[in-house]
Coordinates of C-alpha atoms and ligand atoms in Angstrom, one line a residue:
M895 CA -4.5 -17.3 -12.7
D896 CA -1.2 -18.2 -11.0
T897 CA -1.3 -22.0 -10.9
A898 CA 2.0 -23.8 -11.0
S899 CA 1.5 -25.2 -14.4
Q900 CA 1.0 -21.8 -16.0
E901 CA 4.1 -20.3 -14.5
K902 CA 7.3 -20.7 -16.4
T903 CA 10.1 -22.2 -14.3
M904 CA 13.3 -20.4 -14.0
P905 CA 15.9 -21.8 -16.5
I906 CA 19.2 -21.7 -14.6
L907 CA 19.8 -25.2 -13.3
P908 CA 22.9 -27.4 -12.9
E909 CA 23.3 -30.6 -15.1
G910 CA 20.9 -33.3 -14.0
F911 CA 18.7 -31.2 -11.7
P912 CA 15.0 -31.7 -12.2
P913 CA 12.7 -28.8 -13.2
A914 CA 12.5 -26.0 -10.6
V915 CA 9.3 -25.2 -8.8
R916 CA 8.4 -22.3 -6.5
I917 CA 7.9 -23.0 -2.8
K918 CA 4.3 -21.7 -2.8
D919 CA 3.5 -24.5 -5.3
L920 CA 5.4 -27.3 -3.5
K921 CA 2.3 -29.0 -2.1
A922 CA 1.2 -29.9 -5.6
H923 CA 4.5 -31.8 -6.2
V924 CA 4.5 -34.2 -3.2
G925 CA 6.1 -37.4 -4.2
Q926 CA 8.1 -35.8 -7.1
E927 CA 11.6 -34.6 -7.5
V928 CA 12.1 -30.9 -7.9
S929 CA 14.7 -28.2 -7.7
L930 CA 14.4 -25.1 -5.6
Q931 CA 16.2 -21.9 -6.5
G932 CA 16.7 -19.7 -3.6
W933 CA 18.7 -18.5 -0.6
L934 CA 19.5 -19.9 2.7
Y935 CA 17.3 -18.3 5.4
N936 CA 18.5 -20.2 8.3
M937 CA 20.2 -23.5 9.1
R938 CA 20.7 -25.9 12.0
S939 CA 22.7 -29.1 11.9
K940 CA 22.6 -32.0 14.3
G941 CA 25.1 -34.9 13.7
K942 CA 24.3 -36.5 10.4
L943 CA 21.5 -34.1 9.7
A944 CA 21.3 -30.5 8.4
F945 CA 18.0 -28.6 8.3
L946 CA 18.2 -25.8 5.7
Q947 CA 15.4 -23.2 5.7
V948 CA 15.4 -22.2 2.0
R949 CA 13.5 -19.1 0.8
D950 CA 12.8 -18.3 -2.8
G951 CA 10.6 -15.2 -2.5
S952 CA 7.3 -17.2 -2.7
G953 CA 7.8 -18.8 0.7
I954 CA 10.2 -20.7 3.0
C955 CA 10.7 -24.5 2.9
Q956 CA 12.6 -26.8 5.2
C957 CA 15.1 -28.9 3.2
V958 CA 16.7 -31.8 5.0
A959 CA 20.2 -33.1 4.2
F960 CA 21.0 -36.6 5.6
Q961 CA 24.7 -37.5 5.5
G962 CA 24.0 -41.1 4.6
D963 CA 22.1 -40.0 1.4
L964 CA 24.7 -37.6 0.0
P965 CA 28.2 -37.5 -1.4
P966 CA 30.5 -36.1 1.4
E967 CA 31.2 -32.9 -0.5
V968 CA 27.5 -32.2 -1.0
F969 CA 26.7 -32.8 2.7
E970 CA 29.7 -30.5 3.7
A971 CA 28.5 -27.8 1.3
A972 CA 25.0 -28.0 2.9
K973 CA 26.5 -27.8 6.4
S974 CA 28.8 -24.9 5.7
A975 CA 26.3 -22.7 3.8
T976 CA 25.9 -19.3 5.5
Q977 CA 22.8 -17.1 5.9
E978 CA 21.7 -15.7 2.5
T979 CA 23.9 -18.0 0.5
A980 CA 22.4 -18.4 -2.9
L981 CA 21.8 -22.1 -3.6
I982 CA 19.9 -24.6 -5.8
V983 CA 18.5 -27.6 -4.0
H984 CA 17.5 -30.8 -5.7
G985 CA 15.3 -33.2 -3.8
A986 CA 12.1 -35.2 -3.2
V987 CA 9.0 -33.4 -2.0
R988 CA 7.5 -34.9 1.1
G989 CA 4.1 -33.9 2.4
D990 CA 4.3 -32.7 6.0
E991 CA 1.3 -31.1 7.6
R992 CA 3.6 -29.6 10.3
A993 CA 5.7 -27.8 7.8
P994 CA 4.7 -24.2 7.1
G995 CA 3.9 -24.7 3.4
G996 CA 2.6 -28.3 4.0
A997 CA 5.7 -29.9 2.5
E998 CA 9.5 -30.3 3.0
V999 CA 12.3 -31.5 0.7
G1000 CA 14.7 -34.3 1.2
I1001 CA 18.0 -33.1 -0.3
K1002 CA 19.6 -35.2 -3.1
G1003 CA 21.8 -32.6 -4.6
L1004 CA 22.8 -29.1 -3.9
K1005 CA 24.7 -26.4 -5.7
I1006 CA 26.0 -23.3 -4.0
M1007 CA 25.6 -20.4 -6.4
H1008 CA 27.2 -17.8 -4.2
L1009 CA 28.4 -17.9 -0.7
S1010 CA 27.2 -15.0 1.4
R1011 CA 29.7 -13.7 3.9
E1012 CA 28.7 -12.0 7.2
Y1013 CA 25.2 -11.0 6.3
P1014 CA 24.5 -7.9 8.4
I1015 CA 20.9 -8.8 9.4
G1016 CA 20.9 -11.6 11.9
P1017 CA 18.2 -13.3 13.9
K1018 CA 18.9 -10.9 16.8
E1019 CA 16.8 -7.8 17.2
H1020 CA 17.9 -4.7 15.2
G1021 CA 16.8 -1.1 15.6
P1022 CA 14.6 0.5 12.9
D1023 CA 17.4 2.8 11.8
F1024 CA 19.7 0.0 11.1
L1025 CA 17.0 -1.9 9.3
L1026 CA 16.0 1.1 7.2
T1027 CA 19.6 1.7 6.2
N1028 CA 19.8 -1.9 5.1
R1029 CA 16.3 -1.8 3.5
H1030 CA 17.7 -3.4 0.3
L1031 CA 18.5 -6.5 2.4
W1032 CA 15.8 -6.2 5.0
L1033 CA 13.3 -6.8 2.2
R1034 CA 14.4 -10.5 2.3
S1035 CA 13.1 -11.1 5.8
R1036 CA 9.9 -13.2 6.2
K1037 CA 7.8 -10.4 7.5
Q1038 CA 8.9 -7.8 5.0
A1039 CA 8.4 -10.3 2.1
A1040 CA 4.9 -11.0 3.4
I1041 CA 4.1 -7.3 3.5
A1042 CA 5.4 -6.8 0.0
R1043 CA 3.2 -9.6 -1.3
V1044 CA 0.1 -8.2 0.5
R1045 CA 0.8 -4.8 -1.0
A1046 CA 0.9 -6.3 -4.5
Q1047 CA -2.5 -7.9 -3.8
V1048 CA -3.9 -4.6 -2.6
K1049 CA -2.8 -3.0 -5.9
R1050 CA -4.2 -5.9 -7.8
A1051 CA -7.5 -5.6 -6.0
I1052 CA -7.6 -1.9 -6.8
N1053 CA -7.0 -2.5 -10.5
D1054 CA -9.5 -5.4 -10.7
F1055 CA -12.2 -3.4 -8.9
F1056 CA -12.1 -0.4 -11.2
D1057 CA -11.3 -2.3 -14.4
G1058 CA -14.3 -4.5 -13.6
D1059 CA -16.6 -1.6 -12.9
G1060 CA -16.3 0.3 -16.2
F1061 CA -13.6 2.7 -15.2
I1062 CA -10.9 3.7 -17.7
Q1063 CA -7.4 4.0 -16.2
V1064 CA -5.8 7.4 -17.2
D1065 CA -2.3 8.3 -16.1
A1066 CA -1.9 11.7 -14.5
P1067 CA 1.4 13.7 -14.9
I1068 CA 4.0 13.7 -12.2
F1069 CA 5.3 17.2 -13.1
T1070 CA 2.6 19.8 -12.5
P1071 CA 2.5 23.6 -12.9
S1072 CA 0.2 24.1 -9.9
A1073 CA -0.9 22.9 -6.5
C1074 CA -3.9 20.6 -5.8
E1075 CA -3.7 20.0 -2.0
G1076 CA -2.5 23.3 -0.6
T1077 CA 0.8 25.1 -1.2
T1078 CA 2.6 24.3 2.0
N1079 CA 3.8 20.8 1.1
L1080 CA 4.9 21.2 -2.6
F1081 CA 8.2 19.7 -3.9
E1082 CA 9.4 22.5 -6.2
L1083 CA 11.8 22.2 -9.1
D1084 CA 13.0 24.2 -12.1
Y1085 CA 11.3 23.3 -15.3
F1086 CA 13.5 24.6 -18.2
D1087 CA 12.4 28.0 -19.3
E1088 CA 8.9 27.5 -18.0
G1089 CA 9.8 28.4 -14.5
K1090 CA 8.8 26.5 -11.4
A1091 CA 7.1 23.2 -11.5
Y1092 CA 6.1 20.8 -8.7
L1093 CA 5.9 17.1 -8.1
T1094 CA 2.2 16.1 -8.1
Q1095 CA 0.3 16.0 -4.8
S1096 CA -2.7 14.4 -6.5
G1097 CA -3.9 13.5 -10.0
Q1098 CA -7.4 14.6 -9.1
L1099 CA -7.6 17.8 -11.2
Y1100 CA -6.5 15.9 -14.3
M1101 CA -8.9 13.1 -13.5
E1102 CA -11.7 15.7 -13.5
A1103 CA -10.8 16.6 -17.0
A1104 CA -10.6 12.9 -18.0
A1105 CA -14.0 12.1 -16.3
M1106 CA -15.6 14.7 -18.6
A1107 CA -14.1 12.9 -21.5
L1108 CA -14.6 9.3 -20.4
G1109 CA -17.3 9.3 -17.7
K1110 CA -15.6 7.1 -15.1
V1111 CA -11.8 7.2 -14.8
Y1112 CA -9.0 6.5 -12.3
C1113 CA -5.3 7.2 -12.0
F1114 CA -3.0 5.1 -9.9
G1115 CA 0.6 6.2 -9.2
P1116 CA 3.0 7.9 -6.9
T1117 CA 2.3 11.2 -5.3
F1118 CA 4.5 13.6 -3.3
R1119 CA 4.0 15.7 -0.3
A1120 CA 6.8 17.7 1.3
E1121 CA 5.3 17.1 4.7
R1122 CA 7.4 18.0 7.7
S1123 CA 5.5 15.5 9.7
K1124 CA 7.4 12.6 11.2
T1125 CA 4.5 10.3 12.1
R1126 CA 3.9 6.7 11.5
R1127 CA 1.3 7.6 8.8
H1128 CA 3.2 10.0 6.6
L1129 CA 5.6 9.4 3.7
T1130 CA 6.9 12.1 1.4
E1131 CA 6.3 9.7 -1.6
F1132 CA 3.2 7.5 -1.5
W1133 CA 0.9 5.7 -3.9
M1134 CA -2.6 6.9 -4.4
V1135 CA -5.5 5.6 -6.5
E1136 CA -7.9 8.3 -7.5
P1137 CA -11.3 7.5 -9.2
E1138 CA -13.3 10.3 -10.6
V1139 CA -16.9 10.0 -11.8
A1140 CA -19.1 12.4 -13.9
Y1141 CA -22.7 12.7 -12.9
C1142 CA -22.0 11.7 -9.3
D1143 CA -22.8 13.4 -6.0
L1144 CA -21.4 13.0 -2.5
S1145 CA -23.6 10.1 -1.7
G1146 CA -22.5 8.3 -4.9
V1147 CA -18.9 8.9 -3.9
M1148 CA -19.6 7.3 -0.5
D1149 CA -21.3 4.3 -2.1
L1150 CA -18.3 3.8 -4.4
A1151 CA -15.8 4.2 -1.5
E1152 CA -17.7 1.6 0.6
R1153 CA -17.9 -1.0 -2.2
F1154 CA -14.3 -0.4 -3.0
V1155 CA -12.9 -0.8 0.5
C1156 CA -15.0 -4.0 1.0
A1157 CA -13.6 -5.4 -2.3
I1158 CA -9.9 -4.7 -1.3
V1159 CA -10.3 -6.4 2.1
R1160 CA -12.2 -9.4 0.6
H1161 CA -9.6 -9.8 -2.1
C1162 CA -6.8 -9.8 0.5
L1163 CA -8.6 -12.2 2.8
N1164 CA -9.0 -14.6 -0.2
H1165 CA -5.5 -14.2 -1.6
C1166 CA -3.2 -13.5 1.3
A1167 CA -4.1 -16.0 4.0
A1168 CA -0.6 -17.4 4.4
D1169 CA 1.0 -13.9 4.5
L1170 CA -1.6 -12.5 6.9
K1171 CA -0.9 -15.5 9.2
E1172 CA 2.9 -14.9 8.9
L1173 CA 2.1 -11.3 10.0
E1174 CA 0.0 -12.6 12.9
R1175 CA -2.9 -10.5 11.7
D1176 CA -6.2 -11.0 13.5
T1177 CA -8.3 -11.6 10.3
A1178 CA -11.5 -11.8 12.3
K1179 CA -11.3 -8.0 12.5
L1180 CA -11.0 -7.8 8.7
E1181 CA -13.9 -10.2 8.2
K1182 CA -16.2 -7.6 9.8
V1183 CA -15.4 -5.1 7.0
L1184 CA -18.8 -5.3 5.2
S1185 CA -21.4 -2.9 3.9
P1186 CA -23.0 -0.7 5.1
F1187 CA -20.3 1.5 6.7
P1188 CA -21.6 4.0 9.3
R1189 CA -21.9 7.5 7.8
V1190 CA -21.6 10.3 10.3
S1191 CA -21.4 14.0 9.7
Y1192 CA -18.6 16.2 11.0
D1193 CA -21.1 17.6 13.5
E1194 CA -22.0 14.2 14.7
A1195 CA -18.4 13.2 15.0
A1196 CA -17.7 16.4 16.9
A1197 CA -20.4 15.4 19.4
I1198 CA -18.7 12.0 19.8
L1199 CA -15.4 13.7 20.6
K1200 CA -17.1 15.9 23.1
R1201 CA -18.8 13.0 24.8
K1202 CA -15.5 11.1 25.0
G1203 CA -13.6 14.1 26.3
V1204 CA -11.1 14.2 23.4
E1205 CA -9.3 17.5 23.0
F1206 CA -10.7 19.3 19.9
T1207 CA -11.7 22.7 18.7
Y1208 CA -15.0 22.7 16.7
G1209 CA -14.2 24.0 13.2
D1210 CA -10.7 22.4 13.0
D1211 CA -9.8 19.5 10.7
F1212 CA -9.2 16.1 12.4
G1213 CA -5.8 14.9 13.4
A1214 CA -4.8 11.4 14.3
P1215 CA -6.2 11.6 17.9
Q1216 CA -9.7 12.7 16.7
E1217 CA -9.7 10.1 13.9
V1218 CA -8.8 7.3 16.2
A1219 CA -11.4 8.3 18.8
V1220 CA -14.2 8.5 16.3
A1221 CA -13.2 5.2 14.5
E1222 CA -13.0 3.4 17.9
E1223 CA -16.8 3.6 18.1
Y1224 CA -17.2 1.2 15.2
D1225 CA -16.0 -2.3 14.1
R1226 CA -15.7 -1.3 10.4
P1227 CA -14.5 1.8 8.5
V1228 CA -16.5 4.9 9.2
M1229 CA -17.3 7.7 6.7
V1230 CA -17.1 11.2 8.2
H1231 CA -18.7 13.7 5.8
R1232 CA -19.3 17.4 5.5
F1233 CA -16.3 19.0 7.2
P1234 CA -16.1 22.8 7.5
A1235 CA -15.3 24.1 4.0
D1236 CA -12.6 26.5 5.4
V1237 CA -10.3 23.7 6.5
K1238 CA -10.6 21.8 3.2
A1239 CA -9.2 22.2 -0.3
F1240 CA -10.3 24.9 -2.8
Y1241 CA -12.1 22.5 -5.2
M1242 CA -14.8 21.2 -2.9
K1243 CA -18.4 21.9 -3.5
R1244 CA -20.3 23.6 -0.6
D1245 CA -23.2 21.9 1.0
P1246 CA -26.4 23.7 -0.3
A1247 CA -28.0 22.9 3.1
D1248 CA -25.2 24.5 5.1
G1249 CA -22.9 26.9 3.3
T1250 CA -20.2 26.5 5.9
K1251 CA -19.7 22.8 5.1
A1252 CA -18.0 21.0 2.2
L1253 CA -19.5 18.0 0.4
C1254 CA -16.5 15.9 1.3
V1255 CA -15.8 12.6 3.0
D1256 CA -12.9 11.0 4.9
V1257 CA -13.0 7.2 5.4
L1258 CA -11.4 6.3 8.7
A1259 CA -10.1 2.7 9.1
P1260 CA -10.7 0.9 12.3
E1261 CA -8.1 -0.2 14.9
G1262 CA -6.4 3.2 15.0
Y1263 CA -5.3 3.3 11.4
G1264 CA -6.9 6.6 10.7
E1265 CA -7.8 8.2 7.3
I1266 CA -7.3 5.9 4.3
I1267 CA -9.6 7.9 1.9
G1268 CA -10.2 11.5 1.3
G1269 CA -12.6 12.8 -1.4
G1270 CA -16.0 14.2 -2.2
Q1271 CA -18.1 16.2 -4.7
R1272 CA -16.3 18.9 -6.7
A1273 CA -17.3 22.5 -7.2
D1274 CA -19.0 22.7 -10.6
D1275 CA -19.8 26.4 -10.7
L1276 CA -17.4 28.7 -12.5
T1277 CA -17.9 31.8 -10.5
Y1278 CA -17.6 30.0 -7.2
L1279 CA -14.4 28.3 -8.3
V1280 CA -12.8 31.6 -9.5
D1281 CA -13.6 33.0 -6.1
Q1282 CA -12.1 30.0 -4.3
L1283 CA -8.9 30.3 -6.2
A1284 CA -8.5 33.9 -5.1
K1285 CA -9.4 33.0 -1.5
H1286 CA -6.7 30.3 -1.5
K1287 CA -4.2 32.6 -3.2
L1288 CA -3.8 30.3 -6.1
P1289 CA -2.9 31.9 -9.5
Q1290 CA -5.9 31.7 -11.8
A1291 CA -3.8 31.6 -14.9
A1292 CA -2.4 28.2 -14.0
F1293 CA -5.9 26.9 -13.5
E1294 CA -7.6 28.2 -16.7
W1295 CA -7.7 24.7 -18.1
Y1296 CA -9.4 23.5 -14.9
L1297 CA -11.9 26.3 -15.1
D1298 CA -12.7 25.3 -18.7
L1299 CA -14.3 22.2 -17.3
R1300 CA -16.8 24.5 -15.7
R1301 CA -17.3 26.5 -18.9
Y1302 CA -18.0 23.6 -21.3
G1303 CA -20.6 21.1 -20.1
S1304 CA -20.1 21.2 -16.4
V1305 CA -21.9 18.4 -14.4
P1306 CA -22.0 17.3 -10.8
H1307 CA -19.0 15.0 -10.3
G1308 CA -16.8 13.6 -7.6
G1309 CA -14.2 11.1 -6.5
F1310 CA -11.6 10.2 -3.9
G1311 CA -8.1 9.2 -3.3
L1312 CA -7.1 6.1 -1.3
G1313 CA -3.5 5.8 0.0
V1314 CA -2.0 2.4 -0.7
E1315 CA 0.5 2.4 2.2
R1316 CA -2.0 3.3 4.8
T1317 CA -4.4 0.7 3.5
T1318 CA -1.7 -2.0 3.4
S1319 CA -0.6 -1.2 6.9
W1320 CA -4.1 -1.6 8.1
I1321 CA -4.7 -4.8 6.3
C1322 CA -1.3 -6.2 7.5
G1323 CA -1.9 -4.9 11.0
I1324 CA 1.5 -3.2 11.2
E1325 CA 2.5 -0.1 13.2
H1326 CA 4.3 2.1 10.6
I1327 CA 3.5 2.6 7.0
R1328 CA 7.3 2.8 6.1
E1329 CA 7.3 -1.0 6.0
T1330 CA 4.5 -1.1 3.3
I1331 CA 6.6 0.3 0.5
A1332 CA 9.8 -1.2 -0.7
F1333 CA 11.9 1.9 -0.4
P1334 CA 10.2 4.5 1.8
R1335 CA 10.9 8.2 1.4
M1336 CA 10.6 10.1 4.6
L1337 CA 11.5 13.4 6.1
Y1338 CA 14.9 12.2 7.3
R1339 CA 15.6 9.4 4.9
I1340 CA 16.3 9.0 1.2
Y1341 CA 18.9 6.1 1.4
P1342 CA 18.9 3.5 0.0
Ligands
4AD757 O1 -6.9 13.4 1.7 P1 -5.9 13.6 0.5 O2 -4.9 14.6 0.7 O3 -6.8 13.7 -0.7 C1 -6.4 14.1 -2.0 O4 -5.3 14.2 -2.3 C2 -7.5 14.2 -3.0 N1 -7.1 15.1 -4.1 C3 -7.9 12.8 -3.5 C4 -9.0 12.9 -4.5 O5 -10.1 13.3 -4.1 N2 -8.8 12.5 -5.7 O6 -5.2 12.2 0.3 C5 -5.9 11.0 0.0 C6 -5.3 9.8 0.8 C7 -5.3 9.9 2.3 O7 -6.6 9.5 2.8 C8 -4.2 9.0 2.7 O8 -4.7 7.6 2.6 C9 -3.2 9.2 1.6 O9 -3.9 9.7 0.5 N3 -2.2 10.1 2.1 C10 -0.9 9.8 2.5 N4 -0.4 8.6 2.6 C11 0.9 8.5 3.1 N5 1.6 9.6 3.4 C12 1.1 10.9 3.2 N6 1.9 11.9 3.5 C13 -0.3 11.0 2.8 N7 -1.1 12.0 2.5 C14 -2.2 11.5 2.1
MG758 MG1 -7.3 14.0 3.6

């Protein structure tokens, strides 16, 4: 519940200023006097009037200073405030349907908290490199703030969904002694006298242990991949949510993924209307994200690629061009299942009906956003798994604990991982996932 009355106002106010409200709640204060605590986003003045666009992190509001209403020094202060000057405005809230938040403020008092000089990000176009170097400031722009709020709602939807569905959240470690998703993209570090350790690529293996203890679990945190890929869909540090369920097969995993993705999209449509509008997102496309999602096998997807003349070698994993071409066929996410086992991770269970395939699934988002979920049913047989470790040249000793799960009460189980940044960029309709995380970590960037 985030209604205005339940939120505490911020305490820092000059003498005589009325209680502060946040811009997103202004509409509920029409006719009242309030204070706004924020920063100057933009300003234009015309004779006896100055129009200040004030932002406070919850929205942007037009505040109007009229010379006739104000002591000369206050009007002067309003007119001379520069972009990103921190200020507190006191004024009367007027309903105005044309105003973005449905209200504007007639200024009665103003206090400059800190004058900002020569703010580097102006209204003119800047290149991505400049903006990324100034990411700590770029976050203040309208669009970036809208994306940050949508991301927060995506995360909230994720927690709400699993917490409301009987899952227990279990935190997976960040330092790990072994690989989960192949050995080519591990971030390596020295771990005291224990030798090499790695930053986690996935919490999955630990969630499998937790699922055997608690039935239905999920972890939700940052994961790391030393990917040498400089694409719009790859970060070296990204957030992933990973549910894992005991007594669950591939079809159960797909049912869960489908309900989950629908719930995230619905939540964002319900809670992010203003931000999605700011981002000029065509929400009609998101409204179509409803059950059931099409489920196509790898073989069926390969036939689609062949029919469309998309370059592809049967047996290979999909890259972006293949994902986009298959997803284009549908108006909602598509679930591609049963990839060739040889191109997938060591822990996947083979399809009993076709031993060359794995019981796995990738969920591909529509509109060219590609894979947002990867998961499936896990190998539950000890001998098979020991063999797989050897095939993948993974050291069995480091996985003994994982093998124990197949020694003591092994059951069919499965789960998946959903990437928060890819999901947020799809929901926001933005090109590059680097804008969906406050401080992106990429191949050629670690500052700021
Ligand atoms: O398909 P992936 O690699 O699956 C796993 O890690 C499994 N262990 C998850 C599981 O079954 N518990 O990654 C899952 C998702 C991808 O679909 C994608 O959304 C995201 O994580 N992802 C990335 N996002 C941003 N940058 C990267 N480099 C990503 N790699 C994967
Ligand atoms: Mg994957």
